[in-house]
């Protein structure tokens, strides 16, 4: 099938240094959610290919780990430079392949550039502690050493940024990466691989620091099972995490999990509603509700509930739904038909539970074969099972509360624990929400939405979100192994804990 999107994609891939990745005999069909059309077919890797790729990656590791960390940082610096040069092309490819609007596609590439900058700085700061020894003439210290091959499994919705959080850090930490992207976004992964290869060439680093595996579940499982991969960083649904984590654990490997969210915002009576409406609309509708940080539940004080719902419905009415490549569009397509079916089924269930559909909920009248829907708001009488389930689509459930304790209890009464927010002008409420008795999430914000985190903080969440932390702060430690060294520079051999022996 030939469409202009085909031609545009081919052109973008060429500019990004990918060449022609397609093979008519391939079993993996690359599609664009913009109109559902086929972009080309790719050959999938086998379990044997995974073993070969991991073997090559491990050989690269043995070399890469001896390169001083600040020198390793040069590859990531070149990656950041290349991403700046190719921001427009890669951002557009993300829009075509994942369906997010162009501004968000570009934002995703900016997120990659930001994390590269962070990692370059980190390459001179991968430090351990010196610790006072209880024994005379002894010193204790810790060193952080490269860990080994890092396996990355990523999702369609942030096809490039989440990979860069992992790979920019892994590379400076001395670890090559083997990456299994979502089958829905292989082309952007190949573009990143080409950029990483060029960065390595410019920095004079070894080849094969970043390798991509094309395929589905079998490929992911082979990667998770390989003992030469000490860390598997997996982003996706809780269901996927529950399949991958036990496999990695069975060989006592480590996993870094960033799984589902069911993010809520509390809106207090003192909230600045103008600001709240803007924050809520971006978090609930941005990326067509397909971020792990998307806002799915709104817990509103009864005194502002009807006014807020009315204002949100009005704001939803102004959102342009359509091709993500058109400048005025704010809501692009869902990734595929099964996402649209899940959207419809959740809305039907919420209504059966007594919810009132305030706005949206239907299929949007957009021409072509894409899965475009009208973002929905449902006013709910209670937090029923469907509200407690993450549906990866633009559905916002509204719940009411009377006391902050009640709001926090409702907030935390879900299986997931990724992101959260409170809109309030009351410092006591704000501090309570982010305190130990408040939100139980990995991310808790005040007067901003649940999505759109900066890379400087540690990103991730608790409970069924999986407990991992990626990107900023001290997340780099997950990609290294810590060695504790006790050094005796005396002529005696005192034993710790006062033990006497020979
Ligand atoms: C994701 O959806 O998996 O905080 C990542 C955000 C983005 C990252 C989302 N910076 O919304």
CSV table of C-alpha atoms in Angstrom, one decimal, residues 5-490:
chain,number,residue,atom,x,y,z
A,5,UNK,CA,3.2,8.6,4.8
A,6,UNK,CA,5.2,5.8,3.3
A,7,UNK,CA,7.2,8.2,1.3
A,8,UNK,CA,7.7,10.6,4.2
A,9,UNK,CA,8.8,7.7,6.4
A,10,UNK,CA,11.3,6.4,3.9
A,11,UNK,CA,12.7,9.9,3.5
A,12,UNK,CA,12.9,10.4,7.3
A,13,UNK,CA,14.6,7.1,7.8
A,14,UNK,CA,17.2,7.9,5.1
A,15,UNK,CA,17.9,11.3,6.7
A,16,UNK,CA,18.3,9.6,10.1
A,17,UNK,CA,20.8,7.1,8.6
A,18,UNK,CA,18.7,4.0,8.7
A,19,UNK,CA,18.8,3.0,5.1
A,20,UNK,CA,16.0,0.7,3.9
A,21,UNK,CA,15.0,-1.6,6.8
A,22,UNK,CA,12.1,-3.2,5.0
A,23,UNK,CA,11.8,-6.7,3.6
A,24,UNK,CA,8.7,-7.8,1.8
A,25,UNK,CA,9.0,-11.3,3.4
A,26,UNK,CA,9.2,-9.9,6.9
A,27,UNK,CA,6.6,-11.0,9.4
A,28,UNK,CA,6.4,-7.8,11.5
A,29,UNK,CA,4.2,-5.2,9.9
A,30,UNK,CA,5.2,-1.6,10.7
A,31,UNK,CA,2.0,0.6,10.7
A,32,UNK,CA,1.2,4.2,11.4
A,33,UNK,CA,-1.7,5.0,13.7
A,34,UNK,CA,-2.2,8.2,11.7
A,35,UNK,CA,-4.3,6.4,9.2
A,36,UNK,CA,-3.7,2.7,10.1
A,37,UNK,CA,-1.7,2.1,6.9
A,38,UNK,CA,1.2,-0.2,6.5
A,39,UNK,CA,4.6,1.4,6.3
A,40,UNK,CA,6.6,-1.8,5.5
A,41,UNK,CA,7.5,-5.2,6.8
A,42,UNK,CA,10.5,-6.2,8.9
A,43,UNK,CA,12.2,-9.5,9.5
A,44,UNK,CA,12.0,-10.6,13.2
A,45,UNK,CA,14.9,-11.8,15.2
A,46,UNK,CA,14.8,-15.4,16.6
A,47,UNK,CA,15.8,-16.6,20.1
A,48,UNK,CA,19.1,-17.7,18.5
A,49,UNK,CA,19.6,-14.2,17.2
A,50,UNK,CA,19.0,-12.8,20.7
A,51,UNK,CA,21.8,-15.1,22.0
A,52,UNK,CA,24.2,-13.9,19.3
A,53,UNK,CA,23.4,-10.3,19.8
A,54,UNK,CA,23.8,-10.6,23.6
A,55,UNK,CA,27.1,-12.4,23.0
A,56,UNK,CA,28.4,-9.6,20.9
A,57,UNK,CA,27.2,-7.1,23.4
A,58,UNK,CA,28.9,-8.9,26.2
A,59,UNK,CA,32.2,-8.9,24.2
A,60,UNK,CA,31.8,-5.1,23.8
A,61,UNK,CA,31.2,-4.8,27.5
A,62,UNK,CA,34.5,-6.4,28.3
A,63,UNK,CA,36.2,-3.6,26.3
A,64,UNK,CA,33.8,-0.7,27.2
A,65,UNK,CA,34.1,-1.2,31.0
A,66,UNK,CA,37.8,-0.3,30.9
A,67,UNK,CA,37.2,3.0,29.1
A,68,UNK,CA,37.3,5.8,31.8
A,69,UNK,CA,33.8,7.0,32.5
A,70,UNK,CA,34.4,10.7,31.4
A,71,UNK,CA,35.7,9.3,28.1
A,72,UNK,CA,32.5,7.1,27.8
A,73,UNK,CA,30.6,10.3,28.3
A,74,UNK,CA,31.9,11.5,25.0
A,75,UNK,CA,29.6,9.0,23.1
A,76,UNK,CA,26.6,10.4,24.9
A,77,UNK,CA,27.7,13.9,24.3
A,78,UNK,CA,27.9,13.1,20.5
A,79,UNK,CA,24.4,11.4,20.8
A,80,UNK,CA,23.0,14.6,22.3
A,81,UNK,CA,24.6,16.7,19.5
A,82,UNK,CA,23.2,14.4,16.8
A,83,UNK,CA,19.8,14.5,18.5
A,84,UNK,CA,19.9,18.3,18.3
A,85,UNK,CA,20.7,18.1,14.6
A,86,UNK,CA,17.9,15.5,13.9
A,87,UNK,CA,15.3,16.8,16.4
A,88,UNK,CA,12.8,17.7,13.7
A,89,UNK,CA,13.2,14.4,11.7
A,90,UNK,CA,13.1,12.1,14.7
A,91,UNK,CA,10.2,14.0,16.3
A,92,UNK,CA,8.2,13.7,13.1
A,93,UNK,CA,9.0,10.0,12.8
A,94,UNK,CA,7.8,9.6,16.4
A,95,UNK,CA,4.6,11.3,15.4
A,96,UNK,CA,4.1,9.0,12.4
A,97,UNK,CA,4.9,5.8,14.3
A,98,UNK,CA,3.4,6.5,17.7
A,99,UNK,CA,0.6,9.0,16.7
A,100,UNK,CA,1.5,11.7,19.1
A,101,UNK,CA,1.1,15.3,18.0
A,102,UNK,CA,4.2,16.9,16.5
A,103,UNK,CA,4.8,19.2,19.5
A,104,UNK,CA,4.9,16.1,21.8
A,105,UNK,CA,7.1,14.2,19.3
A,106,UNK,CA,9.6,17.1,19.4
A,107,UNK,CA,9.2,17.2,23.2
A,108,UNK,CA,10.1,13.6,23.4
A,109,UNK,CA,13.4,14.2,21.4
A,110,UNK,CA,14.1,17.2,23.7
A,111,UNK,CA,13.7,14.8,26.7
A,112,UNK,CA,16.4,12.6,25.1
A,113,UNK,CA,18.7,15.6,24.6
A,114,UNK,CA,18.1,16.6,28.3
A,115,UNK,CA,18.9,13.2,29.6
A,116,UNK,CA,22.1,13.0,27.4
A,117,UNK,CA,23.2,16.3,29.0
A,118,UNK,CA,22.5,14.8,32.4
A,119,UNK,CA,24.4,11.7,31.6
A,120,UNK,CA,27.5,13.5,30.3
A,121,UNK,CA,27.7,15.4,33.6
A,122,UNK,CA,27.2,12.2,35.5
A,123,UNK,CA,30.1,10.6,33.6
A,124,UNK,CA,32.4,12.7,35.9
A,125,UNK,CA,30.4,12.0,39.1
A,126,UNK,CA,29.9,8.3,39.4
A,127,UNK,CA,31.4,8.4,42.9
A,128,UNK,CA,31.3,6.2,45.9
A,129,UNK,CA,31.9,6.9,49.6
A,130,UNK,CA,34.8,6.6,51.9
A,131,UNK,CA,33.7,5.1,55.2
A,132,UNK,CA,35.4,5.1,58.6
A,133,UNK,CA,36.7,1.7,59.5
A,134,UNK,CA,36.4,0.4,63.1
A,135,UNK,CA,39.9,-1.0,62.8
A,136,UNK,CA,43.1,1.0,63.1
A,137,UNK,CA,45.2,1.4,59.9
A,138,UNK,CA,42.2,0.4,57.8
A,139,UNK,CA,40.1,2.3,55.3
A,140,UNK,CA,36.7,1.3,53.8
A,141,UNK,CA,35.5,2.7,50.5
A,142,UNK,CA,33.0,1.8,47.8
A,143,UNK,CA,33.4,1.9,44.1
A,144,UNK,CA,30.8,1.7,41.4
A,145,UNK,CA,31.8,-0.5,38.6
A,146,UNK,CA,30.1,-1.2,35.2
A,147,UNK,CA,27.5,-3.9,35.5
A,148,UNK,CA,27.3,-5.6,32.1
A,149,UNK,CA,24.8,-5.8,29.2
A,150,UNK,CA,21.6,-3.9,30.0
A,151,UNK,CA,18.4,-5.3,28.3
A,152,UNK,CA,15.8,-2.6,27.6
A,153,UNK,CA,12.2,-3.4,26.8
A,154,UNK,CA,10.2,-0.4,25.9
A,155,UNK,CA,6.6,0.6,25.1
A,156,UNK,CA,5.1,2.3,22.1
A,157,UNK,CA,3.9,5.4,23.8
A,158,UNK,CA,7.4,6.9,24.6
A,159,UNK,CA,9.2,5.0,21.9
A,160,UNK,CA,12.5,7.0,22.1
A,161,UNK,CA,12.7,9.0,25.3
A,162,UNK,CA,12.3,6.1,27.7
A,163,UNK,CA,15.0,4.2,25.8
A,164,UNK,CA,17.3,7.2,26.1
A,165,UNK,CA,16.7,7.5,29.9
A,166,UNK,CA,18.1,3.9,30.1
A,167,UNK,CA,20.7,4.0,27.5
A,168,UNK,CA,22.3,7.4,28.1
A,169,UNK,CA,22.9,6.3,31.8
A,170,UNK,CA,23.9,2.8,30.9
A,171,UNK,CA,26.5,3.9,28.4
A,172,UNK,CA,28.2,6.3,30.8
A,173,UNK,CA,28.0,3.6,33.5
A,174,UNK,CA,30.0,1.3,31.2
A,175,UNK,CA,27.2,-0.9,30.0
A,176,UNK,CA,26.3,-1.6,26.3
A,177,UNK,CA,22.5,-2.0,25.7
A,178,UNK,CA,20.4,-4.5,23.8
A,179,UNK,CA,17.0,-3.0,23.1
A,180,UNK,CA,13.7,-4.7,22.3
A,181,UNK,CA,11.3,-1.9,21.4
A,182,UNK,CA,7.6,-2.3,21.1
A,183,UNK,CA,6.7,-4.1,17.9
A,184,UNK,CA,4.5,-1.0,17.2
A,185,UNK,CA,7.5,1.4,17.1
A,186,UNK,CA,10.5,-0.4,15.6
A,187,UNK,CA,11.3,2.3,13.1
A,188,UNK,CA,12.0,5.0,15.7
A,189,UNK,CA,14.2,2.4,17.5
A,190,UNK,CA,16.2,1.7,14.3
A,191,UNK,CA,16.7,5.5,13.9
A,192,UNK,CA,18.0,5.7,17.5
A,193,UNK,CA,20.4,2.8,16.8
A,194,UNK,CA,21.7,4.6,13.8
A,195,UNK,CA,22.2,7.8,15.8
A,196,UNK,CA,24.0,5.9,18.6
A,197,UNK,CA,26.2,4.1,16.0
A,198,UNK,CA,27.2,7.4,14.5
A,199,UNK,CA,27.8,8.9,17.9
A,200,UNK,CA,30.1,6.0,18.8
A,201,UNK,CA,32.0,6.4,15.5
A,202,UNK,CA,32.5,10.1,16.1
A,203,UNK,CA,33.7,9.5,19.6
A,204,UNK,CA,36.0,6.6,18.5
A,205,UNK,CA,34.1,4.1,20.7
A,206,UNK,CA,33.6,0.4,19.9
A,207,UNK,CA,30.8,-0.7,17.6
A,208,UNK,CA,27.7,-2.4,18.9
A,209,UNK,CA,27.1,-0.4,22.0
A,210,UNK,CA,23.5,-0.2,21.1
A,211,UNK,CA,21.8,-3.1,19.4
A,212,UNK,CA,18.1,-3.4,18.5
A,213,UNK,CA,16.1,-6.6,18.5
A,214,UNK,CA,13.0,-6.7,16.3
A,215,UNK,CA,10.3,-9.0,17.5
A,216,UNK,CA,7.6,-9.8,20.0
A,217,UNK,CA,7.2,-11.8,23.2
A,218,UNK,CA,9.6,-14.6,22.3
A,219,UNK,CA,12.4,-12.1,21.7
A,220,UNK,CA,11.6,-10.3,25.0
A,221,UNK,CA,11.6,-13.6,26.9
A,222,UNK,CA,14.9,-14.7,25.4
A,223,UNK,CA,16.5,-11.4,26.5
A,224,UNK,CA,15.0,-11.7,30.0
A,225,UNK,CA,16.3,-15.2,30.4
A,226,UNK,CA,19.9,-14.6,29.2
A,227,UNK,CA,22.3,-14.8,32.2
A,228,UNK,CA,24.7,-12.4,30.4
A,229,UNK,CA,22.1,-9.6,31.0
A,230,UNK,CA,22.4,-8.6,34.6
A,231,UNK,CA,19.8,-5.9,34.4
A,232,UNK,CA,16.5,-5.9,32.4
A,233,UNK,CA,14.8,-2.5,32.4
A,234,UNK,CA,11.2,-3.0,31.3
A,235,UNK,CA,8.6,-0.3,30.6
A,236,UNK,CA,5.0,-1.3,29.8
A,237,UNK,CA,1.9,-2.8,31.3
A,238,UNK,CA,1.7,-4.3,34.7
A,239,UNK,CA,0.7,-7.5,32.9
A,240,UNK,CA,4.0,-7.5,30.9
A,241,UNK,CA,6.0,-6.7,34.1
A,242,UNK,CA,4.4,-9.7,35.9
A,243,UNK,CA,5.6,-11.9,33.1
A,244,UNK,CA,9.1,-10.5,32.7
A,245,UNK,CA,10.1,-10.0,36.3
A,246,UNK,CA,9.8,-13.6,37.5
A,247,UNK,CA,11.8,-14.8,34.6
A,248,UNK,CA,14.7,-12.4,35.4
A,249,UNK,CA,14.3,-13.2,39.1
A,250,UNK,CA,14.5,-16.9,38.4
A,251,UNK,CA,18.1,-16.5,37.4
A,252,UNK,CA,18.6,-13.9,40.2
A,253,UNK,CA,19.0,-11.1,37.7
A,254,UNK,CA,17.8,-7.6,38.4
A,255,UNK,CA,14.8,-5.9,36.9
A,256,UNK,CA,14.1,-2.2,36.7
A,257,UNK,CA,10.3,-1.9,36.2
A,258,UNK,CA,8.3,1.1,35.1
A,259,UNK,CA,4.8,-0.3,34.7
A,260,UNK,CA,1.2,0.8,34.8
A,261,UNK,CA,-0.2,3.9,36.5
A,262,UNK,CA,-3.6,5.0,37.6
A,263,UNK,CA,-2.8,8.6,38.3
A,264,UNK,CA,-5.1,10.9,40.2
A,265,UNK,CA,-5.3,14.6,41.0
A,266,UNK,CA,-7.0,16.0,44.1
A,267,UNK,CA,-8.7,19.3,43.6
A,268,UNK,CA,-9.2,21.2,46.9
A,269,UNK,CA,-11.6,24.0,47.5
A,270,UNK,CA,-8.8,26.6,47.5
A,271,UNK,CA,-7.5,25.4,44.1
A,272,UNK,CA,-6.8,28.0,41.4
A,273,UNK,CA,-9.3,26.5,39.0
A,274,UNK,CA,-7.9,28.3,35.9
A,275,UNK,CA,-4.6,26.6,36.5
A,276,UNK,CA,-6.2,23.3,37.5
A,277,UNK,CA,-8.2,23.1,34.3
A,278,UNK,CA,-5.1,23.6,32.2
A,279,UNK,CA,-3.1,21.1,34.2
A,280,UNK,CA,-5.9,18.5,34.1
A,281,UNK,CA,-6.6,18.8,30.4
A,282,UNK,CA,-3.0,18.4,29.4
A,283,UNK,CA,-2.5,15.4,31.7
A,284,UNK,CA,-5.8,13.7,30.9
A,285,UNK,CA,-5.8,14.3,27.1
A,286,UNK,CA,-2.2,14.8,26.1
A,287,UNK,CA,-0.8,11.9,24.0
A,288,UNK,CA,-4.5,10.8,23.8
A,289,UNK,CA,-4.3,9.5,27.3
A,290,UNK,CA,-1.6,7.1,26.4
A,291,UNK,CA,1.1,8.1,28.9
A,292,UNK,CA,1.9,6.0,31.9
A,293,UNK,CA,1.6,9.3,33.7
A,294,UNK,CA,-1.8,10.3,32.2
A,295,UNK,CA,-4.4,11.6,34.5
A,296,UNK,CA,-7.2,9.0,34.9
A,297,UNK,CA,-8.9,10.0,38.2
A,298,UNK,CA,-10.0,13.4,39.4
A,299,UNK,CA,-10.8,13.6,43.1
A,300,UNK,CA,-12.7,16.9,43.6
A,301,UNK,CA,-14.0,18.5,46.7
A,302,UNK,CA,-17.8,18.5,46.5
A,303,UNK,CA,-17.9,22.3,46.8
A,304,UNK,CA,-16.1,22.8,43.4
A,305,UNK,CA,-17.2,19.5,41.7
A,306,UNK,CA,-19.9,20.8,39.5
A,307,UNK,CA,-18.1,24.0,38.5
A,308,UNK,CA,-14.9,22.1,37.7
A,309,UNK,CA,-16.6,19.4,35.7
A,310,UNK,CA,-18.5,22.1,33.7
A,311,UNK,CA,-15.3,24.0,32.9
A,312,UNK,CA,-13.5,20.8,31.9
A,313,UNK,CA,-16.3,19.8,29.6
A,314,UNK,CA,-16.1,23.2,28.0
A,315,UNK,CA,-12.4,22.9,27.5
A,316,UNK,CA,-12.7,19.4,26.1
A,317,UNK,CA,-15.2,20.8,23.6
A,318,UNK,CA,-12.5,23.1,22.1
A,319,UNK,CA,-9.9,20.3,21.5
A,320,UNK,CA,-9.0,19.7,17.9
A,321,UNK,CA,-8.9,15.9,17.2
A,322,UNK,CA,-7.2,14.7,14.0
A,323,UNK,CA,-4.0,13.9,12.3
A,324,UNK,CA,-1.1,14.4,14.7
A,325,UNK,CA,0.9,15.9,11.8
A,326,UNK,CA,-1.4,18.8,11.5
A,327,UNK,CA,-0.3,21.8,13.5
A,328,UNK,CA,-3.7,22.7,15.2
A,329,UNK,CA,-4.3,19.1,16.4
A,330,UNK,CA,-4.2,18.5,20.1
A,331,UNK,CA,-5.6,14.9,20.2
A,332,UNK,CA,-4.1,12.3,17.9
A,333,UNK,CA,-5.2,8.7,17.3
A,334,UNK,CA,-5.1,5.8,19.7
A,335,UNK,CA,-2.4,3.3,18.8
A,336,UNK,CA,-4.7,0.6,17.3
A,337,UNK,CA,-8.2,-0.8,17.2
A,338,UNK,CA,-7.8,-2.8,20.4
A,339,UNK,CA,-7.0,0.4,22.2
A,340,UNK,CA,-10.2,1.9,20.8
A,341,UNK,CA,-12.2,-1.2,21.9
A,342,UNK,CA,-10.7,-0.9,25.4
A,343,UNK,CA,-11.8,2.7,25.5
A,344,UNK,CA,-15.4,1.9,24.5
A,345,UNK,CA,-15.6,-1.1,26.9
A,346,UNK,CA,-14.4,0.9,29.9
A,347,UNK,CA,-16.9,3.7,29.2
A,348,UNK,CA,-19.7,1.2,28.9
A,349,UNK,CA,-18.7,-0.4,32.1
A,350,UNK,CA,-18.4,2.9,33.9
A,351,UNK,CA,-21.9,3.8,32.8
A,352,UNK,CA,-23.2,0.4,33.9
A,353,UNK,CA,-21.6,1.2,37.3
A,354,UNK,CA,-23.8,4.3,37.5
A,355,UNK,CA,-21.4,6.8,36.0
A,356,UNK,CA,-22.6,9.8,33.9
A,357,UNK,CA,-20.9,10.5,30.7
A,358,UNK,CA,-20.3,14.3,30.8
A,359,UNK,CA,-18.6,14.7,27.5
A,360,UNK,CA,-16.9,12.7,24.7
A,361,UNK,CA,-16.8,8.9,24.6
A,362,UNK,CA,-17.5,8.4,21.0
A,363,UNK,CA,-15.4,7.7,17.9
A,364,UNK,CA,-14.3,11.0,16.4
A,365,UNK,CA,-15.2,11.8,12.8
A,366,UNK,CA,-11.7,11.8,11.3
A,367,UNK,CA,-11.3,10.4,7.8
A,368,UNK,CA,-9.0,7.5,7.0
A,369,UNK,CA,-8.3,4.4,8.9
A,370,UNK,CA,-7.0,5.7,12.3
A,371,UNK,CA,-8.6,5.1,15.7
A,372,UNK,CA,-9.6,8.6,16.7
A,373,UNK,CA,-11.8,9.0,19.8
A,374,UNK,CA,-13.4,11.9,21.7
A,375,UNK,CA,-11.7,12.2,25.1
A,376,UNK,CA,-14.3,11.3,27.8
A,377,UNK,CA,-15.2,12.6,31.2
A,378,UNK,CA,-17.3,10.3,33.4
A,379,UNK,CA,-18.7,11.6,36.7
A,380,UNK,CA,-18.7,8.5,39.0
A,381,UNK,CA,-20.7,7.7,42.1
A,382,UNK,CA,-17.9,5.6,43.5
A,383,UNK,CA,-14.4,4.2,42.7
A,384,UNK,CA,-15.6,1.0,41.0
A,385,UNK,CA,-13.3,-1.7,39.5
A,386,UNK,CA,-13.2,0.0,36.1
A,387,UNK,CA,-11.9,3.2,37.7
A,388,UNK,CA,-9.3,1.2,39.5
A,389,UNK,CA,-8.1,-0.3,36.2
A,390,UNK,CA,-5.7,1.4,33.9
A,391,UNK,CA,-7.3,1.9,30.5
A,392,UNK,CA,-4.7,3.3,28.1
A,393,UNK,CA,-7.0,5.9,26.5
A,394,UNK,CA,-8.3,9.4,27.3
A,395,UNK,CA,-10.9,8.7,30.0
A,396,UNK,CA,-11.1,10.9,33.1
A,397,UNK,CA,-13.2,9.6,36.0
A,398,UNK,CA,-14.5,12.2,38.5
A,399,UNK,CA,-15.0,11.3,42.1
A,400,UNK,CA,-16.1,13.6,44.9
A,401,UNK,CA,-14.8,14.1,48.5
A,402,UNK,CA,-15.5,16.0,51.7
A,403,UNK,CA,-12.3,15.7,53.8
A,404,UNK,CA,-8.7,15.5,52.7
A,405,UNK,CA,-8.3,12.2,54.6
A,406,UNK,CA,-11.1,10.8,52.4
A,407,UNK,CA,-9.5,12.2,49.3
A,408,UNK,CA,-6.1,10.6,50.1
A,409,UNK,CA,-7.8,7.3,51.0
A,410,UNK,CA,-9.6,7.2,47.6
A,411,UNK,CA,-6.4,8.3,45.9
A,412,UNK,CA,-4.3,5.5,47.3
A,413,UNK,CA,-7.0,2.8,46.9
A,414,UNK,CA,-5.7,1.5,43.6
A,415,UNK,CA,-3.1,-1.1,42.8
A,416,UNK,CA,-0.8,1.3,40.9
A,417,UNK,CA,1.4,4.0,42.4
A,418,UNK,CA,3.1,6.1,39.7
A,419,UNK,CA,2.1,9.7,39.6
A,420,UNK,CA,-0.2,12.0,41.5
A,421,UNK,CA,-1.0,15.7,42.1
A,422,UNK,CA,-3.0,18.1,44.3
A,423,UNK,CA,-4.3,21.4,43.2
A,424,UNK,CA,-4.6,23.6,46.3
A,425,UNK,CA,-3.5,27.1,47.6
A,426,UNK,CA,-3.4,25.8,51.2
A,427,UNK,CA,0.2,25.0,52.3
A,428,UNK,CA,-1.1,22.5,54.9
A,429,UNK,CA,-3.0,20.5,52.4
A,430,UNK,CA,-0.1,20.6,49.9
A,431,UNK,CA,2.5,19.4,52.5
A,432,UNK,CA,0.1,16.7,53.8
A,433,UNK,CA,-0.4,15.4,50.3
A,434,UNK,CA,3.3,15.0,49.7
A,435,UNK,CA,4.0,13.7,53.2
A,436,UNK,CA,4.3,10.1,54.4
A,437,UNK,CA,0.6,9.9,55.1
A,438,UNK,CA,-0.3,11.4,51.7
A,439,UNK,CA,0.1,10.1,48.2
A,440,UNK,CA,1.7,6.7,48.0
A,441,UNK,CA,3.1,7.3,44.5
A,442,UNK,CA,6.7,7.7,43.2
A,443,UNK,CA,5.7,11.1,41.9
A,444,UNK,CA,3.6,13.5,43.9
A,445,UNK,CA,3.1,17.1,42.5
A,446,UNK,CA,1.5,20.3,43.8
A,447,UNK,CA,-0.3,22.6,41.4
A,448,UNK,CA,0.9,20.8,38.2
A,449,UNK,CA,-0.6,17.8,36.5
A,450,UNK,CA,0.5,14.2,36.8
A,451,UNK,CA,2.3,14.0,33.5
A,452,UNK,CA,5.2,15.8,31.8
A,453,UNK,CA,7.9,15.1,34.4
A,454,UNK,CA,11.4,16.6,33.9
A,455,UNK,CA,14.3,14.3,33.5
A,456,UNK,CA,16.2,15.6,36.6
A,457,UNK,CA,14.1,13.7,39.1
A,458,UNK,CA,14.0,10.0,39.6
A,459,UNK,CA,11.1,8.7,37.5
A,460,UNK,CA,9.0,5.6,38.6
A,461,UNK,CA,6.5,4.4,41.1
A,462,UNK,CA,5.4,2.0,43.7
A,463,UNK,CA,3.1,-1.0,44.1
A,464,UNK,CA,2.1,-2.5,40.7
A,465,UNK,CA,4.1,0.2,39.0
A,466,UNK,CA,7.1,-1.9,39.8
A,467,UNK,CA,9.3,0.1,42.1
A,468,UNK,CA,11.9,1.1,39.5
A,469,UNK,CA,13.5,4.6,39.2
A,470,UNK,CA,14.9,5.8,35.9
A,471,UNK,CA,16.4,9.0,34.5
A,472,UNK,CA,17.5,11.7,37.0
A,473,UNK,CA,18.7,11.9,40.6
A,474,UNK,CA,20.7,8.8,41.7
A,475,UNK,CA,18.9,6.4,39.2
A,476,UNK,CA,22.3,5.7,37.6
A,477,UNK,CA,23.2,3.4,40.5
A,478,UNK,CA,20.8,0.7,39.1
A,479,UNK,CA,23.2,0.4,36.1
A,480,UNK,CA,26.3,-0.2,38.1
A,481,UNK,CA,27.5,-2.7,40.7
A,482,UNK,CA,28.9,-1.5,44.0
A,483,UNK,CA,32.1,-3.0,45.4
A,484,UNK,CA,32.9,-2.4,49.1
A,485,UNK,CA,36.7,-2.4,49.6
A,486,UNK,CA,38.4,-2.6,53.0
A,487,UNK,CA,42.0,-1.7,52.8
A,488,UNK,CA,44.5,-2.6,55.5
A,489,UNK,CA,47.5,-0.4,55.4
A,490,UNK,CA,48.8,-1.5,58.9
